[in-house]
Short mmCIF file of C-alpha atoms in Angstrom, two decimals:
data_model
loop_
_atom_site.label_atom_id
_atom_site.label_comp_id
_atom_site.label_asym_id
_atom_site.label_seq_id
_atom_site.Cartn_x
_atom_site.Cartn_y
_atom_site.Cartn_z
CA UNK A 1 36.49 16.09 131.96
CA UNK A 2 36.75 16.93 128.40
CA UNK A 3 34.91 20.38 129.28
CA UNK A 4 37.38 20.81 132.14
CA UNK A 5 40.38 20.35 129.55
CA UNK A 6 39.21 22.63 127.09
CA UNK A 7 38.63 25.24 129.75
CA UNK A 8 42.59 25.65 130.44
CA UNK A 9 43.77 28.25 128.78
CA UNK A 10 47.55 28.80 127.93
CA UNK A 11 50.62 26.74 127.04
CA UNK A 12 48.98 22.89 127.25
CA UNK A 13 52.49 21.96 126.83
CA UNK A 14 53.51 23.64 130.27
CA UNK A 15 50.26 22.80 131.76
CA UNK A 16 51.56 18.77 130.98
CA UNK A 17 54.70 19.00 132.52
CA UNK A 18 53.18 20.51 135.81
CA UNK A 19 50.77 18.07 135.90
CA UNK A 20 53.41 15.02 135.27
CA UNK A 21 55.84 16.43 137.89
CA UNK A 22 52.95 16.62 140.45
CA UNK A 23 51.40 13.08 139.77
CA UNK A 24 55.02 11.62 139.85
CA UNK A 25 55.52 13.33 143.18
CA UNK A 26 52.75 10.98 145.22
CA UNK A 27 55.16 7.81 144.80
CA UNK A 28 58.29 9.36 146.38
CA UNK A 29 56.20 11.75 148.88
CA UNK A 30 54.31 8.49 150.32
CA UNK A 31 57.76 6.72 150.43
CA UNK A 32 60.00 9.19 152.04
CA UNK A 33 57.21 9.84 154.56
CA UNK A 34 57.09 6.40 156.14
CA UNK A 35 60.23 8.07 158.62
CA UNK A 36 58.46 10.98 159.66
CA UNK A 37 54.71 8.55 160.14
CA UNK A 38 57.18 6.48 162.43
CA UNK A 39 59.24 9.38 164.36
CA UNK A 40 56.02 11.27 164.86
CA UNK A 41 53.26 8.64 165.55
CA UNK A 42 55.26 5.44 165.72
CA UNK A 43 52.65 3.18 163.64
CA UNK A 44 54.70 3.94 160.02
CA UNK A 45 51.29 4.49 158.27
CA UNK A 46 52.42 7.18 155.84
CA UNK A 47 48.75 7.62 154.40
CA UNK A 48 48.44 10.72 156.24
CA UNK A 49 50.92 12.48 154.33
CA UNK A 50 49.83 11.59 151.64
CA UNK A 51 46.64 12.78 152.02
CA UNK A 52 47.89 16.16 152.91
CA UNK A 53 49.80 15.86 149.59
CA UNK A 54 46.93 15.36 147.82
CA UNK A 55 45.17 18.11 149.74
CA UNK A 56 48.31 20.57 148.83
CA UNK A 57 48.80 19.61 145.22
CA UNK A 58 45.10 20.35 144.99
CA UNK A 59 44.65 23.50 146.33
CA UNK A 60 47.80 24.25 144.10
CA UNK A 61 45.78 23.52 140.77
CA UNK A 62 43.04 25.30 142.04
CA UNK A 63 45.96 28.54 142.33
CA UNK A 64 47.26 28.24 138.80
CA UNK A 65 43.39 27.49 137.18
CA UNK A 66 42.26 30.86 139.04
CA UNK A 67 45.12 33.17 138.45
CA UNK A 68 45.58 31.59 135.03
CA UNK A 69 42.62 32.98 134.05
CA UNK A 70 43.67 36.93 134.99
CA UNK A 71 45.41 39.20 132.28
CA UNK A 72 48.87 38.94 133.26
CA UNK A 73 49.34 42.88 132.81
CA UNK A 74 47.10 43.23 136.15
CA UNK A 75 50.11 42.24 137.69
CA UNK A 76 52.32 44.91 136.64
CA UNK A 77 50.12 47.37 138.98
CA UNK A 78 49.55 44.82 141.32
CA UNK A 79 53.28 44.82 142.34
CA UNK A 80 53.89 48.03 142.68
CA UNK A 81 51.08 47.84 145.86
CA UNK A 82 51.82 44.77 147.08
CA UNK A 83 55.53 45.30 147.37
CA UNK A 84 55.72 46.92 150.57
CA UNK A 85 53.71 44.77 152.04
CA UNK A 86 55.93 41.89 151.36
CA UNK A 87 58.77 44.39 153.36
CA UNK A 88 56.45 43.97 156.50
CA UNK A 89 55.99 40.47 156.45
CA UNK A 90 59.79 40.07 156.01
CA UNK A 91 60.53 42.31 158.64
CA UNK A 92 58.46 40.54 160.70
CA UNK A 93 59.54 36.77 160.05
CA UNK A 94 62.65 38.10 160.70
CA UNK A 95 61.89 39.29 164.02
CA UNK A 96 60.13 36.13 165.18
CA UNK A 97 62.11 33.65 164.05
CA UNK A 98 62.76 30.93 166.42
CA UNK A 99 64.68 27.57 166.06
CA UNK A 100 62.54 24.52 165.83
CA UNK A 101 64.56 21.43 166.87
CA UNK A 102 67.30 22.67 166.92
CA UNK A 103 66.87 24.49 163.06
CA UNK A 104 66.69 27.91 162.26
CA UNK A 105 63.13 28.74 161.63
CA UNK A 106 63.54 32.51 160.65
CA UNK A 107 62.48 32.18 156.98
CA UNK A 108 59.08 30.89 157.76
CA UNK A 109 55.85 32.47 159.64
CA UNK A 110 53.28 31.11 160.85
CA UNK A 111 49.62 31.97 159.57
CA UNK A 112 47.13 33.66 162.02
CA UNK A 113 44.18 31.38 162.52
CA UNK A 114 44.55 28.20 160.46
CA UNK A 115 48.16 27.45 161.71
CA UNK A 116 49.95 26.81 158.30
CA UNK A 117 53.39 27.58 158.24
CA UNK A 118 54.37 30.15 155.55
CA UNK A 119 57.61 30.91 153.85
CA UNK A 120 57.80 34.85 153.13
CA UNK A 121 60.87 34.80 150.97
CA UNK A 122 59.42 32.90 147.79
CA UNK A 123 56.35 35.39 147.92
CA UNK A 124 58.80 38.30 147.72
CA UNK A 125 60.35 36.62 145.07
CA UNK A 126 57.89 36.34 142.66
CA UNK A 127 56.22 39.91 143.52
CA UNK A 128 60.33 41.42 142.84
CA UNK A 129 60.65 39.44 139.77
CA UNK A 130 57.20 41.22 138.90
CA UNK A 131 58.35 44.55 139.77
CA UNK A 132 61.47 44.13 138.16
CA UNK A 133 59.73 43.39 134.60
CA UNK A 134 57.07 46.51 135.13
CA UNK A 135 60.62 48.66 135.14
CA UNK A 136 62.07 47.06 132.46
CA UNK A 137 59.53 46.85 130.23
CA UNK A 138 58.61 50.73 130.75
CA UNK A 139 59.03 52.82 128.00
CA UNK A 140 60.61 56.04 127.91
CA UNK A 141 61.31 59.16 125.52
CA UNK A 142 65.13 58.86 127.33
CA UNK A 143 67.54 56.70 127.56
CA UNK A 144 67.92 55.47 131.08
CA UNK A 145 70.77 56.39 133.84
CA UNK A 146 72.04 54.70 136.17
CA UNK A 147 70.96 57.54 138.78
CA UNK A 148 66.99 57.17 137.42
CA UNK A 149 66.94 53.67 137.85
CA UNK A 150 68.71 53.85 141.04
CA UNK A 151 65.84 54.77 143.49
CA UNK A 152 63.50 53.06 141.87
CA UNK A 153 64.53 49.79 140.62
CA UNK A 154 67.89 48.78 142.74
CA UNK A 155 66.45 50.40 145.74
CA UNK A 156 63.49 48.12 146.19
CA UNK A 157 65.73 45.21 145.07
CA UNK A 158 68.41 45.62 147.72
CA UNK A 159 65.67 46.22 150.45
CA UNK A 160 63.80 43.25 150.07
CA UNK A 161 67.29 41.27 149.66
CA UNK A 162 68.32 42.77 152.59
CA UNK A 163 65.37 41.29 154.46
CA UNK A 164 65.98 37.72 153.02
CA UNK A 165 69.90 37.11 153.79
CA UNK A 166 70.22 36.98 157.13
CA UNK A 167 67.89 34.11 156.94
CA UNK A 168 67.95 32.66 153.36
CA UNK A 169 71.20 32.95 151.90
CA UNK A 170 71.00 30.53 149.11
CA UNK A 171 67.07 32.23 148.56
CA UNK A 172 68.69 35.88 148.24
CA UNK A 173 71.75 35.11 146.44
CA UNK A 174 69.42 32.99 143.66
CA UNK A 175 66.69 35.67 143.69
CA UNK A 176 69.71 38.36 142.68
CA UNK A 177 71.43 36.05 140.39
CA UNK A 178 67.52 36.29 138.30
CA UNK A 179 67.38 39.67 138.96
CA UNK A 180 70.64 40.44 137.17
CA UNK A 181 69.70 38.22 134.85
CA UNK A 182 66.38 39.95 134.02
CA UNK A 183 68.43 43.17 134.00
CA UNK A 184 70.23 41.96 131.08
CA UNK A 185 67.30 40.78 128.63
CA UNK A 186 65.57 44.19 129.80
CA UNK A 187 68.36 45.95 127.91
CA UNK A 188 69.34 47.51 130.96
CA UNK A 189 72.98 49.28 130.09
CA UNK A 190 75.86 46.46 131.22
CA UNK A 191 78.08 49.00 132.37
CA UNK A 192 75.49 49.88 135.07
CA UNK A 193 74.55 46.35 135.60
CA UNK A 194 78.63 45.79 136.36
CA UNK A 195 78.54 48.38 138.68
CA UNK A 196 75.23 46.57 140.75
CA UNK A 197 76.88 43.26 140.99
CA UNK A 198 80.31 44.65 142.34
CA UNK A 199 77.93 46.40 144.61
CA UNK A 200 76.25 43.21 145.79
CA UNK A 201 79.31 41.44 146.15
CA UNK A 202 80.98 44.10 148.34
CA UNK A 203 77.57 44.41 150.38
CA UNK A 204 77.65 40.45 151.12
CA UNK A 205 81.10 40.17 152.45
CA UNK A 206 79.98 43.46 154.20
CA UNK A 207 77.94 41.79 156.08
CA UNK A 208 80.04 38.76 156.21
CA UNK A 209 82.77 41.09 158.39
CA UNK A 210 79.83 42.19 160.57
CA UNK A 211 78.36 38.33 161.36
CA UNK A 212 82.07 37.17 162.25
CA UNK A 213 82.81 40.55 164.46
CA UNK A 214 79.71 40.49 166.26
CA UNK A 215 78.49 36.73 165.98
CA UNK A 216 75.63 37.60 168.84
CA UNK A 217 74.01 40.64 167.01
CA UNK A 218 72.79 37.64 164.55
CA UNK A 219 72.03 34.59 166.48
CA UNK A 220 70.27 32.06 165.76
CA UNK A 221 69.91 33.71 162.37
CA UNK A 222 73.12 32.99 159.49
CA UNK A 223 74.25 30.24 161.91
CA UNK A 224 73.11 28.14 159.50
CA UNK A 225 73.84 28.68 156.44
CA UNK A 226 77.50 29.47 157.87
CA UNK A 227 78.16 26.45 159.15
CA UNK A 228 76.79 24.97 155.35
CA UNK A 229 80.00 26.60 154.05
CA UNK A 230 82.35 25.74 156.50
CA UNK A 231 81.58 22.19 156.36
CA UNK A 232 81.07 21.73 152.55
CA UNK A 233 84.71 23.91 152.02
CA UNK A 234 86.15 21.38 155.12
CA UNK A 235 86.13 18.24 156.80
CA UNK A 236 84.64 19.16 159.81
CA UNK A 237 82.10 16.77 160.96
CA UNK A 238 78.24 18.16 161.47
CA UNK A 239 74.37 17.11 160.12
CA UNK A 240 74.80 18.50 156.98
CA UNK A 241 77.89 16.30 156.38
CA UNK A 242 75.40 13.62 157.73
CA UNK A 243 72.94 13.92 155.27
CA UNK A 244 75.00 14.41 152.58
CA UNK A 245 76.16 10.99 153.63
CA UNK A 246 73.17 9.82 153.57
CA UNK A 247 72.13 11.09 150.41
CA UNK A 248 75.38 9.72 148.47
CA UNK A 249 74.06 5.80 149.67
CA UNK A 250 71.22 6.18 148.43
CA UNK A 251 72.11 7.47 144.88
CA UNK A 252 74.55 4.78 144.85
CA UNK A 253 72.69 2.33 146.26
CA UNK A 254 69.61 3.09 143.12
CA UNK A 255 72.17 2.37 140.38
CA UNK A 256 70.81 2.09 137.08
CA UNK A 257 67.57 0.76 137.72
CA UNK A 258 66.85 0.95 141.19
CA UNK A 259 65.51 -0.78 144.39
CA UNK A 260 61.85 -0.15 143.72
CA UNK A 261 58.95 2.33 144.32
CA UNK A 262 58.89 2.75 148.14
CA UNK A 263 61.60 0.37 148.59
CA UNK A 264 64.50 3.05 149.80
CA UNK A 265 66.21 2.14 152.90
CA UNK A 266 68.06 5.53 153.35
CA UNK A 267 64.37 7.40 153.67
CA UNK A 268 64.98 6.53 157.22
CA UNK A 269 67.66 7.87 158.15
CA UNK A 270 67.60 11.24 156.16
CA UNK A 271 65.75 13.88 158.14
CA UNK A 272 64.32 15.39 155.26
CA UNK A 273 63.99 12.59 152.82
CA UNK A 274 59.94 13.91 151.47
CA UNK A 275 61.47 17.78 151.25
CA UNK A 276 64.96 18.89 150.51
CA UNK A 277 66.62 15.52 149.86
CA UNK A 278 63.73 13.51 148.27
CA UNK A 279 65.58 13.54 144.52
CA UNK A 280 68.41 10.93 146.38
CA UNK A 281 65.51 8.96 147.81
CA UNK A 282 64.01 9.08 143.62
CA UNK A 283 67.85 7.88 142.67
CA UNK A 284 67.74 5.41 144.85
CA UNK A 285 64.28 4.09 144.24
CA UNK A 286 63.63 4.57 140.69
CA UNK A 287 67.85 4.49 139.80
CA UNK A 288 69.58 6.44 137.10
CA UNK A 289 66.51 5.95 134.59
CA UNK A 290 64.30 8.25 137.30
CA UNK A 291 66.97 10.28 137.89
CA UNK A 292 66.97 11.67 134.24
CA UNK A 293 63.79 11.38 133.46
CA UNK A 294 62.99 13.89 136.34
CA UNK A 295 66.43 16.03 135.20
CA UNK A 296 64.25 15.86 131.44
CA UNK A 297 61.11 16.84 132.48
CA UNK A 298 62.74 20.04 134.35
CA UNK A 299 64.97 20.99 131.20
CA UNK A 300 62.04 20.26 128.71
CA UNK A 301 60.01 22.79 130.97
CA UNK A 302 62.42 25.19 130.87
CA UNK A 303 62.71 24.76 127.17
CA UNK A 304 58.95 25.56 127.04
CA UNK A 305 59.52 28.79 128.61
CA UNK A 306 61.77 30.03 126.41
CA UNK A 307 59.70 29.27 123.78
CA UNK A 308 56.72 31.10 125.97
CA UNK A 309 58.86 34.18 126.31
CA UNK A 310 59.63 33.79 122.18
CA UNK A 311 56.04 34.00 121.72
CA UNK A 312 55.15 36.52 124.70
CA UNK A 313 53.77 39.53 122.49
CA UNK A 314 55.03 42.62 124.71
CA UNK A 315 58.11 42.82 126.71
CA UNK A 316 56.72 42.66 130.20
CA UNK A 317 55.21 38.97 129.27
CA UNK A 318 59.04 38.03 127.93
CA UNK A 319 60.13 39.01 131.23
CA UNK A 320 57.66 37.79 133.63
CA UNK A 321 58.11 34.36 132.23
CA UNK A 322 61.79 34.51 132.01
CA UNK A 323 61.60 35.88 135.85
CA UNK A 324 59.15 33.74 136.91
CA UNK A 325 59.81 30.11 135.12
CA UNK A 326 63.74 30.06 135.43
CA UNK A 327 63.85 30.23 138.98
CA UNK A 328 62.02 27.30 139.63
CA UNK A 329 64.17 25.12 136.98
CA UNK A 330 67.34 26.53 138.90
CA UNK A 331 65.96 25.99 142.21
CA UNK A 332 65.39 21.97 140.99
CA UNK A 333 69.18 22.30 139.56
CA UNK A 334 70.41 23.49 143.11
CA UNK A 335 68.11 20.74 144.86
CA UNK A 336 69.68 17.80 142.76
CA UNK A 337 73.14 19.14 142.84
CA UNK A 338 73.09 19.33 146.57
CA UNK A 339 72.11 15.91 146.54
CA UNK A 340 75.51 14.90 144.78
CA UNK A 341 77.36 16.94 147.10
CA UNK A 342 78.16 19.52 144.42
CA UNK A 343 76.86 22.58 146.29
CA UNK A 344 76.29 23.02 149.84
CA UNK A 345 73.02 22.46 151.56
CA UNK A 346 70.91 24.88 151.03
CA UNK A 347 67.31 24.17 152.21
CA UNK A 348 65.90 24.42 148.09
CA UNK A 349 62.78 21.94 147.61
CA UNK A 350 62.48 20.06 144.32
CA UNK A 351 59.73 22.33 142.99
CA UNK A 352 55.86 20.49 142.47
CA UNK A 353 57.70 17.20 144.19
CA UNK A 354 59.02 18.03 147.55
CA UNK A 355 56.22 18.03 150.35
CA UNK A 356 55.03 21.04 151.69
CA UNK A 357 52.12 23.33 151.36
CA UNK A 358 53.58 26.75 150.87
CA UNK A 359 56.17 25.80 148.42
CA UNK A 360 53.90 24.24 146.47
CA UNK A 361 51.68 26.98 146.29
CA UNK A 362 53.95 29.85 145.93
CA UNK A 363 55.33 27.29 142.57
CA UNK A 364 52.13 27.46 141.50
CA UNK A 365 51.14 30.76 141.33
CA UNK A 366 54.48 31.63 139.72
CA UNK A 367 53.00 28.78 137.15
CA UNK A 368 49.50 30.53 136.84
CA UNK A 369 51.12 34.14 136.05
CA UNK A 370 53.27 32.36 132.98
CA UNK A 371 50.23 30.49 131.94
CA UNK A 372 48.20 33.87 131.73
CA UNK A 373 50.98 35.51 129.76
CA UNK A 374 50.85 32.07 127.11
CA UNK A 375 47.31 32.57 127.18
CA UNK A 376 47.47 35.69 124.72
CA UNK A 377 48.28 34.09 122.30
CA UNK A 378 45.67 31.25 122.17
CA UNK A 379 42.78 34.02 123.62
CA UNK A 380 43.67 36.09 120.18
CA UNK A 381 43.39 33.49 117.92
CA UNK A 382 40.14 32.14 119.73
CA UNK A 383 38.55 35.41 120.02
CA UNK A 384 39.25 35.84 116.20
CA UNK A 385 37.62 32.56 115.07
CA UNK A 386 35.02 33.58 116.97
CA UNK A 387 34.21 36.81 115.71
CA UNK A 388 34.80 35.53 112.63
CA UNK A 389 31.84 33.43 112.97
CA UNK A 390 29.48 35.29 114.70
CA UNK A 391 30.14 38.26 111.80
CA UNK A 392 29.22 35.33 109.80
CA UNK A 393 26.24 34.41 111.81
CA UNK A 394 25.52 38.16 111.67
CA UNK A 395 25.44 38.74 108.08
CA UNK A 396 23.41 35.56 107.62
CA UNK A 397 20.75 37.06 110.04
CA UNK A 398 21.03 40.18 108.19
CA UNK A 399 20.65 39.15 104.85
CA UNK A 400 17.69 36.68 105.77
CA UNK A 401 15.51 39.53 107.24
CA UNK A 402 16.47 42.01 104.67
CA UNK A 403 14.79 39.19 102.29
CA UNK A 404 12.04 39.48 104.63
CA UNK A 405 11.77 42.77 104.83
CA UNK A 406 11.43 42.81 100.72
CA UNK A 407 9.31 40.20 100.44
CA UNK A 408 6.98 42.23 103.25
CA UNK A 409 7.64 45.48 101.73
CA UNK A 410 6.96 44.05 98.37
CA UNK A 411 3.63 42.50 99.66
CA UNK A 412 2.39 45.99 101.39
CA UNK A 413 3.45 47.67 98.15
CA UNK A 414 0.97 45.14 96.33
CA UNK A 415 -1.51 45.46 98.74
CA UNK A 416 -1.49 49.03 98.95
CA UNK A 417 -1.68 49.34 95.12
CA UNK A 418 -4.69 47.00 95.63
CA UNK A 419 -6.52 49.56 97.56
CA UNK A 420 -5.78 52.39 95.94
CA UNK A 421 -7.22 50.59 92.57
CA UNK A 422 -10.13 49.53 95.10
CA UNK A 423 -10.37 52.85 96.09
CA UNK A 424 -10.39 54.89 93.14
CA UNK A 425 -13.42 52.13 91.76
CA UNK A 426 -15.26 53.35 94.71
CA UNK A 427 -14.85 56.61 93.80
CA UNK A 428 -15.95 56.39 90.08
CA UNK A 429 -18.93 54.80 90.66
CA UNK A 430 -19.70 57.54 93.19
CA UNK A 431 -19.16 60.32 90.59
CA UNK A 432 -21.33 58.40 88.61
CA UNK A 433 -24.20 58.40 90.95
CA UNK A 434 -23.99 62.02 91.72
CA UNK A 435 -23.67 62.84 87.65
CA UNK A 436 -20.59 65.08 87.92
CA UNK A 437 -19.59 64.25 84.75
CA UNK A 438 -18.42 66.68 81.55
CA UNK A 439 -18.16 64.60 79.52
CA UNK A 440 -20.85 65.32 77.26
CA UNK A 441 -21.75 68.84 78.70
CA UNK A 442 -19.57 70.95 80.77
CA UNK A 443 -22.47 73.08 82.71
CA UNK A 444 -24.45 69.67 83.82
CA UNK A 445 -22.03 69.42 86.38
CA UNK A 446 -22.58 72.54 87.88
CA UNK A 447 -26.27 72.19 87.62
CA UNK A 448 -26.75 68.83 89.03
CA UNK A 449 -24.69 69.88 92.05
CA UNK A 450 -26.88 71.18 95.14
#
């Protein structure tokens, strides 16, 4: 375990929070799935779920471990490709959306093969906040204009928007509001960024004109979210008005301390009390205490990406993280303020809590990509205490055969001095046997010689 721990790399702070939000979100999860066991099988036995839960949060460690571990400026190429093919798949969950008891469907796909159920729009979210951060963090010997950054920033932005609203209004309108957002920490000129919300605005209620004036050409499609705002800005009577209801017992039911884990009694009757509506079934379980410790944990997280994008040594990581970890704070804002009937229902999980597979995972690998931008910072430092210590380790191996290398170089100096004083010997006492000497008389040398 301890080897496992000291194998994550990045922010240990964020990697705390994600893993505190995820092991808090068994106790609701196997509570607010006790309806859905009993609807669906009739026995009540919510193990099941919880199990797939398990399974889910998982696999969703496994995501943010592996892509944790890639340099987070792969991705800034990576978008670029992978863009287009998010287009397709939008294109085509908007094609083949269907309603599923009764609920527009249009957002999700199903995957070929294993069945899962997939949600396109959070994918293009993350691979646009991406994109998005690769043009803003580009540098360039001019200024930019609004007619440069026209085709190929707003262009791609408005397309896969474009894709998203008819189906996901709350989805598009959140993923613009971070757009803009990342437009403005990018530097991007104000006057120009004026100029793209009026445009967005004027392109909504566009298309607002066009749903009411030819309701048929969209069926099936922004029914839903339309009725939302009709029937939070009225009192007409409909299911969201139900659950909302339903929702506002249970908070008020919790009060400060609450009934008890898996104690709720409004879990069944919400429809989705383990997905978009499990932070009442929290309030009403775990009270006012659980209510703001779960409201803490998402503001201290988002307090810890600041911080990350602080510390984020290149512009692209400031943005990715800013892109990437605000969106999932805001999306847990929208969730809990739905709850208390202060926005509409909009279909927004409680990110790392809510049940479901795709969600989770699509959180996650927004979580790996921050954690691989955090992890510059600690790689440096490690990578400099560690060559720091093998130069160390170097020089000591250096230094111990260089005083092996004198002592052997001083030995075959010795020993070759040895022989030559051996060798010149030898050679003396051969002159003296052949009587070469002149010693005494300088022609007995050439005489003796034969």
């Amino acid at each position: 375990m301890k080897e496992l721990i000291n194998s994550l790399k990045g922010d240990k702070i964020i990697w705390v929070f994600v893993a505190l939000l995820a092991l808090f979100s068994f106790m609701p999860v196997f509570s607010a799935s006790s309806n859905l066991a009993y609807m669906r099988h009739g026995s009540g036995n919510a193990l099941t779920y919880l199990l797939k839960h398990a399974v889910q949060i998982f696999l969703g460690f496994i995501i943010i471990y592996q892509i944790h571990k890639i340099p987070y400026h792969y991705f800034r190429g990576i978008s670029m490709f992978v863009l287009p093919i998010i287009w397709v798949l939008l294109f085509y969950t908007l094609l083949k959306g269907t309603v599923i008891d009764g609920a527009n469907a249009s957002r999700w796909m199903v995957i070929p093969l294993i069945g899962v159920s997939f949600q396109t729009s959070t994918l293009a979210a993350i691979v646009l906040y991406v994109y998005v951060a690769r043009y803003l963090s580009k540098k360039r010997e001019i200024p930019v204009t609004f007619k440069s950054s026209l085709l190929d920033l707003w262009l791609p932005v408005f397309v896969t928007l474009a894709f998203i609203l008819p189906a996901n209004f709350s989805t598009a309108a959140l993923i613009f509001a971070m757009v803009i957002m990342l437009a403005f920490i990018g530097k991007y000129p104000i006057k120009y960024i004026a100029i793209i919300i009026g445009t967005g605005i004027a392109a909504f209620f566009l298309f607002v004109i066009v749903v009411i004036t030819f309701p048929d050409a969209f069926k099936n499609r922004v029914d839903t979210w339309k009725n939302r705002i009709e029937n939070f800005t009225s009192d007409k009577p409909g299911e969201d008005d139900y659950q909302i209801e339903k929702a506002k017992i249970a908070i008020a039911t919790g009060g400060i301390y609450g009934l008890g884990p898996g104690k709720s009694v409004q879990k069944n009757f919400l429809p989705q009390s383990s997905s978009d509506f499990i932070y009442a079934i929290i309030v009403e379980e775990y009270g006012l205490f659980g209510a703001l410790a779960i409201l803490g944990l998402y503001l201290l997280l988002m307090l810890r990406f600041v911080i990350a994008a602080h510390k984020a040594n290149s512009l692209f990581g400031k943005l990715v993280v800013v892109g990437l970890g605000f969106p999932i704070v805001f999306q847990a804002l929208i969730n809990m303020a739905v709850a208390v009937e202060l926005l509409p229902v909009t279909g927004q999980t409680l990110p790392l809590i809510s049940s479901g597979g795709s969600s989770i995972w699509m959180t996650c690998i927004a979580i790996g990509i921050i954690l691989s931008v955090t992890k510059k910072d600690d790689e440096i430092a490690q990578e400099l205490d560690e060559k720091q210590k093998r130069e160390e380790a170097l020089q000591k191996l250096i230094d111990k055969q260089m005083q092996e290398d004198e002592a052997q170089d001083e030995d075959e100096y010795q020993e070759k001095v040895n022989q030559m004083k051996v060798s010149i010997k030898d050679n003396l006492k051969e002159e003296d046997s052949d009587d070469y000497s002149i010693t005494e008389n300088p022609m007995r040398a050439v005489r003796n010689k034969k």
